[in-house]
Short mmCIF file of C-alpha atoms (C1' of nucleotides) in Angstrom, two decimals:
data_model
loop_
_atom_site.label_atom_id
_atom_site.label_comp_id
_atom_site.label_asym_id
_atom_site.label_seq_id
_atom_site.Cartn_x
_atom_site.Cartn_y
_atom_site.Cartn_z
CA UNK B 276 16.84 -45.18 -59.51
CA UNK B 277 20.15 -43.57 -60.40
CA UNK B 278 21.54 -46.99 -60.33
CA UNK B 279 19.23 -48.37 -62.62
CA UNK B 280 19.82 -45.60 -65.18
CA UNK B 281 23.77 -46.46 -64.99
CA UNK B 282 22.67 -50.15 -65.22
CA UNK B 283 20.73 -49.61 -68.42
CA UNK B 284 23.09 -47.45 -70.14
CA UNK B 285 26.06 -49.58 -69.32
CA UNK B 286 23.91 -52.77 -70.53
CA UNK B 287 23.30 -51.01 -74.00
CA UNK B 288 26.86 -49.75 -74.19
CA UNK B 289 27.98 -53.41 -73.71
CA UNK B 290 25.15 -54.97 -76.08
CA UNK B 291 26.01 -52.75 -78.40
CA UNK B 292 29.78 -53.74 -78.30
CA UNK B 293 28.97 -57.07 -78.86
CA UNK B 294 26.50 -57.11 -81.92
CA UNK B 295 29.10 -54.05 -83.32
CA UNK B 296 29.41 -55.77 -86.86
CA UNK B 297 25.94 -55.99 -87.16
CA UNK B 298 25.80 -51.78 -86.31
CA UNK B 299 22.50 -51.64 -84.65
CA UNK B 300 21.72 -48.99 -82.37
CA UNK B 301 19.43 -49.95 -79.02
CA UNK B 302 16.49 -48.85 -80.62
CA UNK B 303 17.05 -51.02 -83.93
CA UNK B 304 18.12 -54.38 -81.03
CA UNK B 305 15.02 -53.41 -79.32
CA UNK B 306 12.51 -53.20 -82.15
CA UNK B 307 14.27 -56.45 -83.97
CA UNK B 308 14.08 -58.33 -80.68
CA UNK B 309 10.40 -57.41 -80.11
CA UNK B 310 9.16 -58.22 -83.56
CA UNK B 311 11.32 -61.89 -83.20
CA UNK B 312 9.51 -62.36 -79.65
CA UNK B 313 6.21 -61.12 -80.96
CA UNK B 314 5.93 -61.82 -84.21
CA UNK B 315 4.06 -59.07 -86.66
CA UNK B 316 3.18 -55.98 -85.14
CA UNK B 317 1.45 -52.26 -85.99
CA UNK B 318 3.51 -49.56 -86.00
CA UNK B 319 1.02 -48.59 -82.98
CA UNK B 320 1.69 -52.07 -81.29
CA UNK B 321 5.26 -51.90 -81.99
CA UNK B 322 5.15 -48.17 -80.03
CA UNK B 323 3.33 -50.03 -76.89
CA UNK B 324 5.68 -52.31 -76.51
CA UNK B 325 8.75 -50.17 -76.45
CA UNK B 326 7.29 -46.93 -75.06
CA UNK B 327 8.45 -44.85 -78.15
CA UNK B 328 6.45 -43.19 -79.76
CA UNK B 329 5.30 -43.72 -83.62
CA UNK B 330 6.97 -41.21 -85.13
CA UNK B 331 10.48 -41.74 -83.33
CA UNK B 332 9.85 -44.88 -84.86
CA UNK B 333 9.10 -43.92 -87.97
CA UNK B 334 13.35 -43.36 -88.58
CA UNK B 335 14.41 -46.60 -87.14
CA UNK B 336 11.58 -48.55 -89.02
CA UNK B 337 12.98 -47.14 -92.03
CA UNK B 338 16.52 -48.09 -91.61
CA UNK B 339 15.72 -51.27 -91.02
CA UNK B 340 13.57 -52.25 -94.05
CA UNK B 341 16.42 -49.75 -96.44
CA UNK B 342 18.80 -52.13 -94.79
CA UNK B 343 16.47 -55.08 -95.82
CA UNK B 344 15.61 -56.45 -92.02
CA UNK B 345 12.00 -55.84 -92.06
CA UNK B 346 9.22 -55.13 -94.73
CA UNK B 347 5.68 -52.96 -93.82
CA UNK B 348 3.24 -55.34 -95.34
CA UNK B 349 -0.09 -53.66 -95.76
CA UNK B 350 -3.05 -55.03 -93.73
CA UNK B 351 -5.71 -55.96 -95.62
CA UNK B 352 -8.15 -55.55 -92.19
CA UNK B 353 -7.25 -52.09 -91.58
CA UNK B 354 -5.57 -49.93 -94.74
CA UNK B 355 -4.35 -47.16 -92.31
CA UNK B 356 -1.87 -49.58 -91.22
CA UNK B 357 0.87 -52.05 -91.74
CA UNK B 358 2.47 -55.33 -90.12
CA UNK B 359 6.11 -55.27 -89.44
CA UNK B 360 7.14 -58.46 -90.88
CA UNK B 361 10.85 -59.26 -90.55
CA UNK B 362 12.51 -60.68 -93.68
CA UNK B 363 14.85 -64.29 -93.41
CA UNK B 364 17.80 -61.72 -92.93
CA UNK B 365 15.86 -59.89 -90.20
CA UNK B 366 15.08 -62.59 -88.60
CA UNK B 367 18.85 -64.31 -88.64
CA UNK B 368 20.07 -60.88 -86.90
CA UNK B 369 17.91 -60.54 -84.81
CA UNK B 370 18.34 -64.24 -83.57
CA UNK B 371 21.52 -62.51 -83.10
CA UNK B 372 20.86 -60.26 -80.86
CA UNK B 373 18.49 -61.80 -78.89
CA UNK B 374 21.79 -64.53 -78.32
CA UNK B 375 23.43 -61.84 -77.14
CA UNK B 376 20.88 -60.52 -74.84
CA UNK B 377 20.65 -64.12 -73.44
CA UNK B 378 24.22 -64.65 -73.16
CA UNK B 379 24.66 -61.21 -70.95
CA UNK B 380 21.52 -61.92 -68.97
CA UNK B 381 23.32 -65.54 -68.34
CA UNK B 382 26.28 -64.51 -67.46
CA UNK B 383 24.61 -62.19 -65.20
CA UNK B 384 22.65 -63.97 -63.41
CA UNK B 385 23.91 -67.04 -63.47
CA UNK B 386 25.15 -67.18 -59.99
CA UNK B 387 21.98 -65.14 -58.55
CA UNK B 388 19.13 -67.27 -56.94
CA UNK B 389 15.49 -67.37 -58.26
CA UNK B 390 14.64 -65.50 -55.00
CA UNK B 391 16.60 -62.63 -56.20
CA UNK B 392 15.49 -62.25 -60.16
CA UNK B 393 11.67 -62.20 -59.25
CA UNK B 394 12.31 -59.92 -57.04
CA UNK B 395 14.16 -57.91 -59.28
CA UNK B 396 10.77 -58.34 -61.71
CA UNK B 397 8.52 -57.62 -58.98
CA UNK B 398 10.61 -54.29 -58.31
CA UNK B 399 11.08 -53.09 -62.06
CA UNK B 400 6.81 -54.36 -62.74
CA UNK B 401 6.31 -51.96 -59.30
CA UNK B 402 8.19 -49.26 -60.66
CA UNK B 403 6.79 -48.73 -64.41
CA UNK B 404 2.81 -49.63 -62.75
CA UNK B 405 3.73 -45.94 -60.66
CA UNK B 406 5.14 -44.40 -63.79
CA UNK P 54 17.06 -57.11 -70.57
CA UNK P 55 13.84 -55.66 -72.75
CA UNK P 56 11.78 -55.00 -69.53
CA UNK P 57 14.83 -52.96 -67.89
CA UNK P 58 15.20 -50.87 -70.84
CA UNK P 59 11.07 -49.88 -70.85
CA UNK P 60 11.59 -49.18 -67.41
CA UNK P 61 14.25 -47.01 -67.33
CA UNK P 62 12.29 -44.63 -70.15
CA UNK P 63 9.17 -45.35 -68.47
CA UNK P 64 10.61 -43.79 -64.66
CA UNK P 65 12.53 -41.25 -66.83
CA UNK P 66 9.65 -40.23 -68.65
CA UNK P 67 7.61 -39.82 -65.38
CA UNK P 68 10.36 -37.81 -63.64
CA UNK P 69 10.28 -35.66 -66.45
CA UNK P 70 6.92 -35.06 -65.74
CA UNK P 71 6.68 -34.33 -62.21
CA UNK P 72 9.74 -32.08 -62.49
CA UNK P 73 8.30 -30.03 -65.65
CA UNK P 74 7.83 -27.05 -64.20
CA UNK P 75 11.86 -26.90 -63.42
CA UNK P 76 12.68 -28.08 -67.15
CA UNK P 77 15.41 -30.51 -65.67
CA UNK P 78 16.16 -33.50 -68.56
CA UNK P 79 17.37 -36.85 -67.58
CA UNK P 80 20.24 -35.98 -68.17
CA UNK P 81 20.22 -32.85 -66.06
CA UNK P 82 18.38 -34.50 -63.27
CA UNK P 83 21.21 -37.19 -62.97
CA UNK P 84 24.17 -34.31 -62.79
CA UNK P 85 22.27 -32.54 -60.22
CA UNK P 86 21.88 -35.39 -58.30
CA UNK P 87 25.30 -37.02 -58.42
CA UNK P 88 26.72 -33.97 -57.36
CA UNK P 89 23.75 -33.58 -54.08
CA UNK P 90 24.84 -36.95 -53.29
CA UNK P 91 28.49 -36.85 -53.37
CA UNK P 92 29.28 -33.07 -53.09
CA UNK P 93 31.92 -31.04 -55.38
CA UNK P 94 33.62 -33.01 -58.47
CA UNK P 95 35.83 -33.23 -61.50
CA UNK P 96 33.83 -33.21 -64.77
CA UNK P 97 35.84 -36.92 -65.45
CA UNK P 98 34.52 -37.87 -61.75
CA UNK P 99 31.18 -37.02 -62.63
CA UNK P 100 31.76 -38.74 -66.06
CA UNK P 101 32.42 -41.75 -64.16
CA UNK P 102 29.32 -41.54 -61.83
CA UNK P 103 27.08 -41.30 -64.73
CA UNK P 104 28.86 -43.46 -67.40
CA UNK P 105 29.02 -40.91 -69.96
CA UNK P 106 31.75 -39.09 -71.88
CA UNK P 107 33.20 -35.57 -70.47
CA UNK P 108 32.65 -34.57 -73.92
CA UNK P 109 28.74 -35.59 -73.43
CA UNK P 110 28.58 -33.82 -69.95
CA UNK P 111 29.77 -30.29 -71.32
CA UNK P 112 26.86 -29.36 -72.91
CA UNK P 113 24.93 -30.49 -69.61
CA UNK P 114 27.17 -28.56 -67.88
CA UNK P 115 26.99 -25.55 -69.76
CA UNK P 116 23.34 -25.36 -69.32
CA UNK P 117 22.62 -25.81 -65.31
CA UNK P 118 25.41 -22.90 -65.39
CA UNK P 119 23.83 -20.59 -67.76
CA UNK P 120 21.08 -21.40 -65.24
CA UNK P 121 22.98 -20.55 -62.30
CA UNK P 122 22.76 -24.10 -60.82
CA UNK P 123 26.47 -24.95 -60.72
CA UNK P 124 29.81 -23.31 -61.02
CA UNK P 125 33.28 -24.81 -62.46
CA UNK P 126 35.49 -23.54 -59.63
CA UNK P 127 39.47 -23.90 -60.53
CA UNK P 128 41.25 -26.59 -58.49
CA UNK P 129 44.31 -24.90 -57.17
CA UNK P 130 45.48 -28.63 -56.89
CA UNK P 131 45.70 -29.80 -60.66
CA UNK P 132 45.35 -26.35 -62.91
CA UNK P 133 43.64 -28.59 -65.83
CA UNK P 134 40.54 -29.44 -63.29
CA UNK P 135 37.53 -27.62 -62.25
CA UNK P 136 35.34 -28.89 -59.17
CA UNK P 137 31.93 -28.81 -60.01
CA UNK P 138 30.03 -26.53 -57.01
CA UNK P 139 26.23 -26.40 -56.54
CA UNK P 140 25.03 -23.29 -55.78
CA UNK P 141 22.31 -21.87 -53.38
CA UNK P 142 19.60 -22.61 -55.86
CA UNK P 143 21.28 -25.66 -57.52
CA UNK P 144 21.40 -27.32 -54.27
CA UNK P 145 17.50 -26.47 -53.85
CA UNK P 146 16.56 -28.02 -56.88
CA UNK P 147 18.60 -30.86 -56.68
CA UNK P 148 16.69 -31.03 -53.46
CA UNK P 149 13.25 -31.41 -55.29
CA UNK P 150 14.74 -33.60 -57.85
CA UNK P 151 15.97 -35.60 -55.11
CA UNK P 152 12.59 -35.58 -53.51
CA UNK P 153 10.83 -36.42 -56.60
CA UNK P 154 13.08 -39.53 -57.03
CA UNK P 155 12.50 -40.72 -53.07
CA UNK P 156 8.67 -40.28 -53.67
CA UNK P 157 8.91 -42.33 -56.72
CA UNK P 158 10.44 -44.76 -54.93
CA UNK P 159 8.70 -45.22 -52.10
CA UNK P 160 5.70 -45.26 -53.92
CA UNK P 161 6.80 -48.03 -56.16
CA UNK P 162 8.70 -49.96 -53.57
CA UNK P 163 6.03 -49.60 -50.23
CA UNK P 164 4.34 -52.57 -51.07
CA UNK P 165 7.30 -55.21 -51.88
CA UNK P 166 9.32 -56.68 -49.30
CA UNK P 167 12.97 -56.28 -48.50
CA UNK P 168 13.75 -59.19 -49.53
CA UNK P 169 12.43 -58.34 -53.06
CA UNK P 170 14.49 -54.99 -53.33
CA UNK P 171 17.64 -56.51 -52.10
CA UNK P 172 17.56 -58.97 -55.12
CA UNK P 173 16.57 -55.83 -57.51
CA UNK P 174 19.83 -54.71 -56.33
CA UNK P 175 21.66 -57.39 -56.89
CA UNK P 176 20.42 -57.98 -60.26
CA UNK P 177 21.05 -54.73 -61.66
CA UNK P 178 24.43 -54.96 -59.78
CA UNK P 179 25.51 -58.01 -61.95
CA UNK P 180 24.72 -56.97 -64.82
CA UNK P 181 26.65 -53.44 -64.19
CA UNK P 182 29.70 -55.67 -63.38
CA UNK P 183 28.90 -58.08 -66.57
CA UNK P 184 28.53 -54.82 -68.77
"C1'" DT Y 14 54.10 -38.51 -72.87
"C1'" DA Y 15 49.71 -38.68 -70.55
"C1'" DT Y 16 45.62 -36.45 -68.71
"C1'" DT Y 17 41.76 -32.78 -68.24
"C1'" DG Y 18 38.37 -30.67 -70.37
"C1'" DT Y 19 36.48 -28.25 -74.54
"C1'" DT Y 20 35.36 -27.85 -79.42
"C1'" DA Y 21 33.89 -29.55 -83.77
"C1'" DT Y 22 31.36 -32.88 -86.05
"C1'" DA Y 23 28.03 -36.32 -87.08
"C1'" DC Y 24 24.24 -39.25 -85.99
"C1'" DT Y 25 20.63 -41.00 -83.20
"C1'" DC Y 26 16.73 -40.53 -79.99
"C1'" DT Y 27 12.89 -38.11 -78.57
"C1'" DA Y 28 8.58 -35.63 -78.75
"C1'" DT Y 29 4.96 -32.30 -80.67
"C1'" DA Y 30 2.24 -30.63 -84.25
"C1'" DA Y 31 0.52 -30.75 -88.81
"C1'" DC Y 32 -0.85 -33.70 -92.38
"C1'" DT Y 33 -2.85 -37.67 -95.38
"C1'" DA Y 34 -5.48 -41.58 -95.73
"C1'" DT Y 35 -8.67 -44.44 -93.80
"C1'" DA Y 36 -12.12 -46.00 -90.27
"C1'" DT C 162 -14.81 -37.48 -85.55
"C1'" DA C 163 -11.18 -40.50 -84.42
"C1'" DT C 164 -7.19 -43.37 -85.52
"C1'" DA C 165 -2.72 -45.10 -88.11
"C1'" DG C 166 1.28 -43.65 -89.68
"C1'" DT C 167 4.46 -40.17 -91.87
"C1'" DT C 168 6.67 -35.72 -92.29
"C1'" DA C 169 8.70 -31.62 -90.57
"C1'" DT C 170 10.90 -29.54 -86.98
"C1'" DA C 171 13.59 -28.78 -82.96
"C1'" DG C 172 16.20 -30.03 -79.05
"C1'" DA C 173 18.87 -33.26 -76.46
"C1'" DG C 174 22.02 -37.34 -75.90
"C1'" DT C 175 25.88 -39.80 -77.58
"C1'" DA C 176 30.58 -40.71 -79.15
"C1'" DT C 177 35.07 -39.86 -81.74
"C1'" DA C 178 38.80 -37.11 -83.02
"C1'" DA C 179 41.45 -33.03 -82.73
"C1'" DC C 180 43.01 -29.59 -79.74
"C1'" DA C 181 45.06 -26.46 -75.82
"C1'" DA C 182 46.66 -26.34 -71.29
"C1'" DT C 183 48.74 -28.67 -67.72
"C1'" DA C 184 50.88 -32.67 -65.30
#
DNA sequence: TATTGTTATACTCTATAACTATA
DNA sequence: TATAGTTATAGAGTATAACAATA
């Protein structure tokens, strides 16, 4: 478990190297990369899917639209709350990252077997179901 | 990449939790541990362990020995060094931290199959030496 | 000159509680 | 009453640069 801590942090340190011109921190990469995978989300949704909660979002979500990335469209179905739409820019950087995340992850894992990476999944689904 | 990242918050979060009544953070926890594991160190050997800055660790340092956990003992070898000593009741709550983590563990990992964890370690392994 | 560790500084992440608007 | 999201607040993590002491 101590591993996996290092593991993450020097993963982030290294993402984080690589989209440097873009300056995103790894909450901005991961909130960009979920919105590209998932298309429009809640602010609620948005919290699920990272584990943060709404108001830690509240600051990143707000330097991304000031920086033009994403816009909070109002939902007409619900007027407490908004979707997260990214804008063309948004989307372009986050392509971005989400390249770079797939180019470390191939590089990775290129020489593992398919044996290996599910049971890496099957260890890290085992380990946030006990969480 | 995503799923490690929710993972590592998600275990965090629930160490936190079952260690709340000795108000360790992560970051905390980790220090304590490193040092259980591998016994007395230099504050740029345990910045190495951990992956994060000396700088970072002082403040985590300062705290678990305002707490009495630890002591920075001179090293008579190289007068710019301290070795980082557990005390009595450091030692005992790394112990519980320690525990905490096993039980964790186990619980997560008593259903899944050697074979499974060995590729979770090799996984997170290439992507340390990738990062 | 280089290294060890601290200090000073600045920003980000994180959560809780209180709040507004809406359901 | 409950939920969505923000604001206010406070503490912790993070890194860089400058620094003192020592190698």
């Amino acid at each position: 478990m101590l591993a996996l801590q290092r593991t993450t942090h020097a993963v982030l340190h290294a993402l984080g190297g690589e989209l440097a011109d873009l300056h995103l921190t790894a909450a901005e990469t991961n909130a960009l990369a979920n919105l590209a995978d998932r298309g429009a989300l809640s602010v609620s949704q948005l919290s699920s899917e990272t584990g943060t909660k709404a108001s830690t979002l509240t600051n990143v979500l707000d330097r991304l639209e000031n920086r033009g990335y994403l816009v909070r469209e109002p939902d007409a179905a619900d007027r407490r709350s908004f979707r997260l739409v990214l804008t063309e820019s948004g989307a372009t950087v986050a392509a971005r990252a989400r390249e770079a995340i797939t180019d470390l992850e191939d590089r990775a894992l290129g020489s593992l077997s398919p044996t290996q990476i599910a049971g890496f999944h099957a260890v890290i689904t085992a380990l946030r179901e006990v969480s």
